[in-house]
Coordinates of C-alpha atoms and ligand atoms in Angstrom, one line a residue:
M210 CA -16.9 -11.7 -4.2
I211 CA -17.4 -12.1 -0.4
S212 CA -21.1 -11.8 0.2
K213 CA -22.3 -9.0 2.4
S214 CA -23.7 -11.5 4.8
K215 CA -20.2 -13.1 5.3
P216 CA -17.9 -11.0 7.5
V217 CA -14.3 -10.9 6.2
S218 CA -13.1 -12.5 9.5
D219 CA -15.3 -15.6 8.7
H220 CA -13.9 -15.6 5.1
L221 CA -10.3 -15.5 6.3
V222 CA -10.9 -18.4 8.7
Q223 CA -13.1 -20.6 6.5
S224 CA -11.9 -20.1 2.9
G225 CA -9.0 -21.9 1.3
R226 CA -9.7 -25.2 3.0
P227 CA -12.3 -27.9 2.3
A228 CA -15.7 -27.5 3.9
G229 CA -16.8 -30.0 6.5
N230 CA -15.0 -31.9 9.2
D231 CA -14.7 -35.4 7.9
G232 CA -11.9 -36.7 10.2
R233 CA -9.0 -34.6 8.8
H234 CA -6.6 -32.0 9.9
V235 CA -7.8 -28.3 10.1
N236 CA -5.1 -27.3 7.6
L237 CA -4.4 -28.8 4.2
P238 CA -1.1 -30.7 4.1
I239 CA 2.0 -29.3 2.4
E240 CA 1.4 -30.6 -1.1
L241 CA 4.4 -31.7 -3.1
G242 CA 4.3 -33.3 -6.6
S243 CA 5.2 -33.1 -10.2
T244 CA 3.4 -35.9 -12.1
I245 CA -0.4 -36.5 -11.7
V246 CA -1.6 -39.8 -12.9
F247 CA -4.9 -40.9 -14.5
D248 CA -6.6 -44.3 -15.1
T249 CA -7.7 -43.6 -18.6
L250 CA -6.3 -41.7 -21.5
A251 CA -9.6 -39.9 -21.9
A252 CA -9.4 -38.5 -18.3
F253 CA -5.8 -37.4 -19.0
E254 CA -6.8 -35.6 -22.2
A255 CA -9.7 -33.9 -20.5
A256 CA -7.3 -32.6 -17.8
R257 CA -4.8 -31.5 -20.4
D258 CA -7.4 -29.6 -22.3
A259 CA -8.6 -27.8 -19.2
R260 CA -5.1 -27.2 -17.7
Y261 CA -5.4 -23.4 -17.6
E262 CA -8.6 -23.6 -15.5
T263 CA -8.1 -23.1 -11.7
G264 CA -9.0 -26.5 -10.2
T265 CA -7.7 -28.8 -12.9
M266 CA -5.2 -31.3 -11.7
Y267 CA -2.9 -31.9 -14.7
Y268 CA 0.7 -31.5 -13.7
G269 CA 2.5 -29.9 -10.7
R270 CA 3.5 -26.7 -12.6
Y271 CA -0.2 -25.9 -13.1
G272 CA -1.1 -26.2 -9.4
N273 CA -2.6 -28.6 -7.0
E274 CA -5.5 -28.7 -4.5
A275 CA -3.8 -26.4 -2.0
T276 CA -2.8 -23.9 -4.8
F277 CA -6.4 -23.8 -6.1
Q278 CA -7.8 -23.3 -2.6
L279 CA -5.5 -20.4 -2.0
E280 CA -6.3 -18.9 -5.4
H281 CA -10.1 -19.1 -4.6
A282 CA -9.6 -17.5 -1.2
L283 CA -7.6 -14.6 -2.6
A284 CA -9.9 -14.1 -5.5
E285 CA -12.9 -13.7 -3.1
L286 CA -10.9 -11.3 -0.9
D287 CA -10.0 -9.1 -4.0
S288 CA -13.5 -9.3 -5.6
A289 CA -11.7 -10.9 -8.6
A290 CA -12.9 -13.3 -11.3
G291 CA -9.7 -15.3 -10.8
V292 CA -6.2 -15.3 -9.2
T293 CA -3.0 -16.8 -10.5
L294 CA -0.1 -17.2 -8.1
T295 CA 3.5 -16.6 -8.9
S296 CA 6.9 -17.3 -7.3
S297 CA 7.3 -13.7 -6.1
G298 CA 5.7 -10.3 -6.2
V299 CA 8.2 -9.2 -8.8
A300 CA 7.2 -12.2 -11.0
A301 CA 3.5 -11.1 -10.6
I302 CA 4.3 -7.6 -11.8
S303 CA 6.6 -8.7 -14.7
L304 CA 4.4 -11.5 -16.0
T305 CA 1.3 -9.2 -15.9
L306 CA 3.2 -6.5 -17.8
M307 CA 4.5 -9.1 -20.3
T308 CA 0.9 -10.2 -20.9
F309 CA 0.0 -6.8 -22.2
A310 CA 3.2 -5.3 -23.7
R311 CA 4.0 -5.9 -27.4
P312 CA 7.0 -4.6 -29.5
G313 CA 6.2 -1.1 -30.6
S314 CA 3.7 -0.5 -27.8
H315 CA 3.7 2.3 -25.2
L316 CA 3.4 1.6 -21.4
L317 CA 2.5 4.2 -18.8
V318 CA 4.1 3.7 -15.4
I319 CA 3.5 5.7 -12.2
D320 CA 6.7 7.6 -11.3
N321 CA 6.8 6.3 -7.7
A322 CA 6.7 2.6 -8.7
Y323 CA 8.6 -0.1 -6.8
A324 CA 12.2 -0.2 -7.9
N325 CA 12.0 -3.6 -9.5
T326 CA 8.9 -2.6 -11.5
R327 CA 11.1 0.1 -12.9
A328 CA 14.0 -2.4 -13.4
F329 CA 11.8 -4.8 -15.4
C330 CA 10.7 -1.9 -17.6
E331 CA 14.2 -0.6 -18.1
K332 CA 16.1 -3.9 -18.5
V333 CA 13.5 -6.1 -20.2
L334 CA 10.6 -4.2 -21.8
K335 CA 12.8 -1.5 -23.4
A336 CA 15.0 -4.2 -25.0
M337 CA 11.7 -5.7 -26.4
D338 CA 11.0 -2.3 -28.1
V339 CA 8.3 -1.2 -25.6
E340 CA 8.3 2.6 -25.0
V341 CA 8.0 3.2 -21.2
E342 CA 6.7 6.6 -20.1
Y343 CA 6.6 7.6 -16.4
F344 CA 3.9 9.9 -15.1
D345 CA 3.3 12.1 -12.1
P346 CA 1.6 10.1 -9.3
M347 CA -0.8 13.0 -8.7
I348 CA -1.8 13.2 -12.4
G349 CA -5.5 12.2 -11.8
S350 CA -7.7 12.9 -14.8
G351 CA -4.7 14.3 -16.7
L352 CA -3.7 10.7 -17.4
A353 CA -6.2 10.8 -20.4
D354 CA -3.9 13.2 -22.2
L355 CA -1.0 10.6 -22.1
L356 CA -2.9 7.7 -23.6
R357 CA -2.1 6.8 -27.2
D358 CA -3.4 4.4 -29.7
T359 CA -0.4 2.2 -28.9
T360 CA -0.7 2.3 -25.1
C361 CA -0.8 -1.3 -23.9
A362 CA -1.3 -0.7 -20.1
V363 CA -1.2 1.7 -17.2
M364 CA 0.8 0.5 -14.2
L365 CA -0.1 2.0 -10.8
E366 CA 1.0 1.6 -7.3
A367 CA -0.8 2.9 -4.1
P368 CA 0.8 4.3 -2.2
G369 CA 4.0 4.7 -4.1
S370 CA 7.2 3.0 -2.9
G371 CA 9.4 5.2 -0.8
T372 CA 7.5 8.4 -1.2
F373 CA 3.9 7.2 -0.4
E374 CA 1.8 9.5 -2.6
V375 CA -1.6 8.0 -3.0
P376 CA -2.9 8.4 -6.6
D377 CA -6.6 9.0 -7.5
I378 CA -7.1 5.3 -8.4
P379 CA -10.8 5.5 -9.7
T380 CA -10.1 8.5 -11.9
I381 CA -7.0 7.1 -13.5
A382 CA -8.6 3.6 -13.9
A383 CA -11.7 5.2 -15.5
A384 CA -9.6 7.2 -18.0
A385 CA -7.7 4.0 -19.0
R386 CA -10.9 2.0 -19.3
A387 CA -12.6 4.6 -21.4
A388 CA -9.7 4.2 -23.9
N389 CA -9.9 0.4 -23.7
V390 CA -6.4 0.2 -22.0
P391 CA -6.0 -2.2 -19.0
S392 CA -4.9 -0.7 -15.7
I393 CA -2.8 -2.7 -13.2
L394 CA -2.3 -1.7 -9.5
D395 CA 0.4 -2.9 -7.2
N396 CA -1.7 -3.3 -4.0
T397 CA 1.1 -4.8 -1.8
W398 CA 0.9 -2.0 0.8
T399 CA -2.4 -2.8 2.5
T400 CA -3.4 -6.0 0.7
P401 CA -7.0 -6.5 -0.5
L402 CA -8.1 -6.4 3.1
F403 CA -8.0 -2.6 3.2
C404 CA -8.1 -1.7 -0.5
K405 CA -10.0 -3.4 -3.3
P406 CA -8.6 -2.1 -6.6
L407 CA -11.0 -4.1 -8.8
E408 CA -14.0 -2.4 -7.1
L409 CA -12.3 0.9 -7.9
G410 CA -12.3 0.2 -11.6
V411 CA -8.8 -1.3 -12.0
D412 CA -8.4 -4.4 -14.2
V413 CA -5.6 -6.3 -12.5
S414 CA -4.6 -6.2 -8.8
V415 CA -1.1 -7.5 -8.1
A416 CA 0.6 -8.0 -4.8
S417 CA 3.6 -9.4 -3.2
G418 CA 2.5 -12.3 -0.9
S419 CA 5.9 -12.1 0.7
K420 CA 4.8 -9.1 2.8
F421 CA 1.6 -8.9 4.9
L422 CA -0.4 -11.7 3.2
S423 CA 2.0 -14.4 4.4
G424 CA 3.2 -12.0 7.2
H425 CA 6.1 -13.8 8.9
S426 CA 9.1 -13.0 6.7
D427 CA 9.4 -16.7 5.8
C428 CA 7.7 -17.0 2.4
M429 CA 8.0 -15.6 -1.1
M430 CA 5.0 -15.4 -3.5
G431 CA 3.1 -13.1 -5.8
V432 CA -0.6 -12.7 -6.4
I433 CA -2.3 -11.6 -9.7
A434 CA -6.0 -11.0 -9.3
S435 CA -8.0 -9.8 -12.3
T436 CA -11.3 -9.4 -14.0
A437 CA -12.7 -12.2 -16.1
E438 CA -11.6 -10.4 -19.3
H439 CA -7.9 -10.7 -18.5
H440 CA -7.6 -13.7 -16.2
K441 CA -7.0 -16.4 -18.9
A442 CA -4.4 -14.4 -20.8
I443 CA -2.5 -13.7 -17.7
R444 CA -2.7 -17.3 -16.5
Q445 CA -1.4 -18.5 -19.9
T446 CA 1.6 -16.2 -19.7
V447 CA 2.5 -17.4 -16.2
M448 CA 2.1 -21.1 -17.3
A449 CA 3.9 -20.5 -20.6
V450 CA 6.9 -18.9 -18.8
G451 CA 6.9 -21.7 -16.3
D452 CA 6.7 -19.8 -13.1
K453 CA 5.3 -21.7 -10.2
T454 CA 4.8 -21.6 -6.4
G455 CA 6.1 -24.2 -4.0
G456 CA 4.0 -26.4 -1.7
Q457 CA 5.6 -25.0 1.5
E458 CA 5.0 -21.4 0.4
V459 CA 1.3 -22.2 -0.4
F460 CA 0.9 -23.7 3.1
L461 CA 2.5 -20.6 4.7
M462 CA 0.3 -18.2 2.7
L463 CA -2.8 -20.1 3.7
R464 CA -1.7 -20.0 7.3
G465 CA -0.9 -16.3 7.1
L466 CA -4.3 -15.5 5.7
R467 CA -6.0 -16.8 8.8
T468 CA -4.5 -14.0 11.0
L469 CA -4.3 -11.3 8.3
K470 CA -7.1 -9.1 9.8
I471 CA -5.8 -9.1 13.4
R472 CA -2.2 -8.6 12.3
M473 CA -3.1 -5.7 9.9
E474 CA -5.3 -4.0 12.5
A475 CA -2.6 -4.2 15.2
I476 CA 0.1 -3.0 12.8
D477 CA -2.1 -0.2 11.4
A478 CA -2.8 1.1 14.9
A479 CA 0.9 0.8 15.9
G480 CA 2.0 2.4 12.7
R481 CA -0.3 5.4 13.1
E482 CA 0.8 5.8 16.8
M483 CA 4.5 5.8 15.8
A484 CA 4.0 8.2 12.8
A485 CA 2.1 10.7 15.0
W486 CA 4.8 10.5 17.7
M487 CA 7.5 10.9 15.0
A488 CA 5.8 14.0 13.6
E489 CA 6.2 15.7 17.0
Q490 CA 10.0 15.2 17.2
P491 CA 12.0 18.3 16.5
Q492 CA 14.3 16.5 14.0
V493 CA 11.3 15.5 11.9
K494 CA 10.2 17.7 9.0
R495 CA 7.1 15.6 8.0
V496 CA 5.8 12.1 7.9
L497 CA 4.8 10.5 4.7
H498 CA 2.0 8.2 5.9
P499 CA -1.2 8.1 3.8
A500 CA -3.4 8.3 6.9
F501 CA -1.9 11.8 7.7
D502 CA -2.6 14.9 5.8
S503 CA 1.1 15.7 5.4
C504 CA 1.2 12.9 2.8
P505 CA 0.2 13.8 -0.8
G506 CA -3.0 12.0 -1.8
H507 CA -4.2 11.6 1.8
Q508 CA -7.7 12.5 0.6
H509 CA -7.6 9.6 -1.9
W510 CA -6.5 7.2 0.9
A511 CA -9.4 8.4 3.1
R512 CA -11.9 7.7 0.3
D513 CA -10.5 4.5 -1.1
F514 CA -8.8 2.6 1.8
S515 CA -10.3 1.2 5.0
G516 CA -7.0 1.0 6.8
S517 CA -3.2 1.4 6.4
A518 CA 0.0 -0.6 6.7
G519 CA 2.8 -0.1 9.2
L520 CA 5.2 1.1 6.5
F521 CA 5.7 4.8 6.1
G522 CA 8.4 7.5 5.4
V523 CA 9.8 10.1 7.6
V524 CA 11.6 13.2 6.2
F525 CA 14.2 14.5 8.6
H526 CA 15.4 18.1 8.5
P527 CA 18.5 18.4 6.3
C528 CA 21.5 16.6 7.8
S529 CA 24.5 14.6 6.5
D530 CA 24.4 11.1 5.1
D531 CA 26.9 10.2 7.9
Q532 CA 24.4 11.4 10.5
I533 CA 21.6 9.3 9.0
R534 CA 23.9 6.2 8.9
A535 CA 24.8 6.7 12.6
F536 CA 21.1 7.1 13.5
V537 CA 20.1 3.9 11.6
D538 CA 23.0 2.0 13.1
A539 CA 22.1 3.1 16.6
L540 CA 18.6 1.6 16.5
H541 CA 18.3 -1.7 18.3
H542 CA 14.7 -2.7 17.7
F543 CA 14.8 -2.1 13.9
G544 CA 16.4 -4.5 11.6
I545 CA 18.1 -3.0 8.5
G546 CA 16.9 -4.8 5.4
V547 CA 14.6 -4.9 2.4
S548 CA 11.1 -6.2 2.2
W549 CA 8.6 -5.7 5.1
G550 CA 5.2 -6.8 6.2
G551 CA 6.4 -9.4 8.8
F552 CA 6.1 -9.2 12.5
E553 CA 9.3 -7.3 13.1
S554 CA 10.2 -3.6 12.8
L555 CA 12.6 -2.5 10.0
V556 CA 14.4 0.7 9.0
L557 CA 16.0 1.8 5.7
P558 CA 17.2 5.2 4.3
V559 CA 15.6 5.9 0.9
K560 CA 16.8 7.8 -2.2
P561 CA 13.8 8.1 -4.4
L562 CA 14.2 7.2 -8.1
R563 CA 12.2 9.6 -10.2
V564 CA 12.1 10.6 -13.8
A565 CA 8.8 12.5 -14.6
T566 CA 8.6 14.3 -11.3
P567 CA 12.0 14.9 -9.6
W568 CA 12.1 14.4 -5.8
T569 CA 13.2 17.9 -4.7
E570 CA 12.2 17.7 -1.0
E571 CA 15.0 19.0 1.2
G572 CA 16.0 16.6 4.0
Q573 CA 16.7 12.9 4.5
L574 CA 14.1 10.3 3.8
V575 CA 14.0 7.2 5.9
R576 CA 11.5 4.3 5.7
F577 CA 10.1 2.7 8.8
N578 CA 8.3 -0.6 9.0
I579 CA 6.5 -0.9 12.3
G580 CA 6.1 -4.5 13.5
L581 CA 4.3 -6.1 16.5
E582 CA 6.8 -5.0 19.2
D583 CA 5.7 -2.8 22.1
T584 CA 5.4 0.8 20.7
E585 CA 6.9 2.3 23.9
S586 CA 10.1 0.2 23.3
L587 CA 10.2 1.4 19.7
K588 CA 9.8 5.1 20.7
A589 CA 12.5 4.8 23.4
D590 CA 14.8 3.3 20.8
I591 CA 14.3 6.1 18.3
A592 CA 14.3 8.8 21.0
A593 CA 17.8 7.6 22.1
A594 CA 19.1 7.8 18.5
L595 CA 17.5 11.1 17.4
P596 CA 20.2 13.4 19.0
L597 CA 22.7 11.9 16.5
L598 CA 20.9 13.8 13.8
T599 CA 21.5 17.2 15.4
S600 CA 25.0 16.7 17.0
Ligands
PLP865 C1 8.3 -6.1 -2.1 C2 7.5 -5.5 -3.1 C3 7.3 -6.1 -4.4 C4 8.0 -7.4 -4.7 O1 7.7 -8.5 -4.0 P1 8.6 -9.8 -3.8 O2 7.7 -10.8 -3.3 O3 9.7 -9.3 -2.9 O4 9.2 -10.1 -5.2 C5 6.4 -5.6 -5.3 N1 5.8 -4.4 -5.0 C6 6.0 -3.7 -3.9 C7 5.3 -2.4 -3.7 C8 6.8 -4.3 -2.9 O5 7.0 -3.6 -1.8

């Protein structure tokens, strides 16, 4: 855990690289390698026996110095006992779920989960005879009523993908913990900089490193941060499946971490400025941004988060799909594409996938990712396209 005497800015600059300045580069080199060699069989055997421990140099698939430095830095940031890195955010989610799910068990999943979390449940876990039940993101203490003897885990996300409801994390996590069921939270949206799930009672905090943590749309990685109780089991699953991160990605993540705070602060401010401006446009019905009280669960965000990301939803008054397509195509400063959390603005229409709580809101939902461009340019771009929604 980062000590109170060490500001997070110092941590982001200093962690994840060797201490001291002994005639070397500021950054660790891109570390590539498969075989690691030893002088004695005894040293090799000691490394083999400790291969699941962060910091043990044994074989490339288990990590190297740069990987371990990054894991330490992220564990501190997330108040975690340990971190295991994966090849993508999706791998972090699926390998965590795989650690807990067993044939015949029951898994609770929040109904606004990321589409690929749902895909893993539907395509893989169900085929392995795991019963998957989706629940209302606003369930709060009602989650206790859904827990069974066979429940293997509770999967949360805050805020939810596409629709941005913010669940009552501590209440849900406490209900799960009281029944000895591990809770997992997808914390990709603001990263552990602005929300610390483990301090809210969650057992495992997962995130896509491809978004804000690396921050430049040039890296794919996943992060699994957990309490001591679950760290080893998760790490063994990741190693047993054979997932691994690449040396170049580890380098890019360590570099992204250095500027995480200033990027997030700038993007948070720009995102709120854009959301407030959007809310005033006549074509807009409401904005789904956790920092605004038009977003369900805003009070949970205000209590549990210290900032927000630049990704939010806008519900436009009812119009046709063709009008939305024309509006999106007319934007010049917003790329059309999946993922987010880089330096560039993006836009994408969203059709929420729901099971437990159907999405009945009238109107068209569009997701905006605000990057680091000039906000006046972004407003002018949107203002020029908005009339397409009413013509
Ligand atoms: C993008 C995303 C992921 C998946 O991350 P990848 O690194 O793209 O695999 C997981 N959860 C959320 C909420 C995401 O937005």
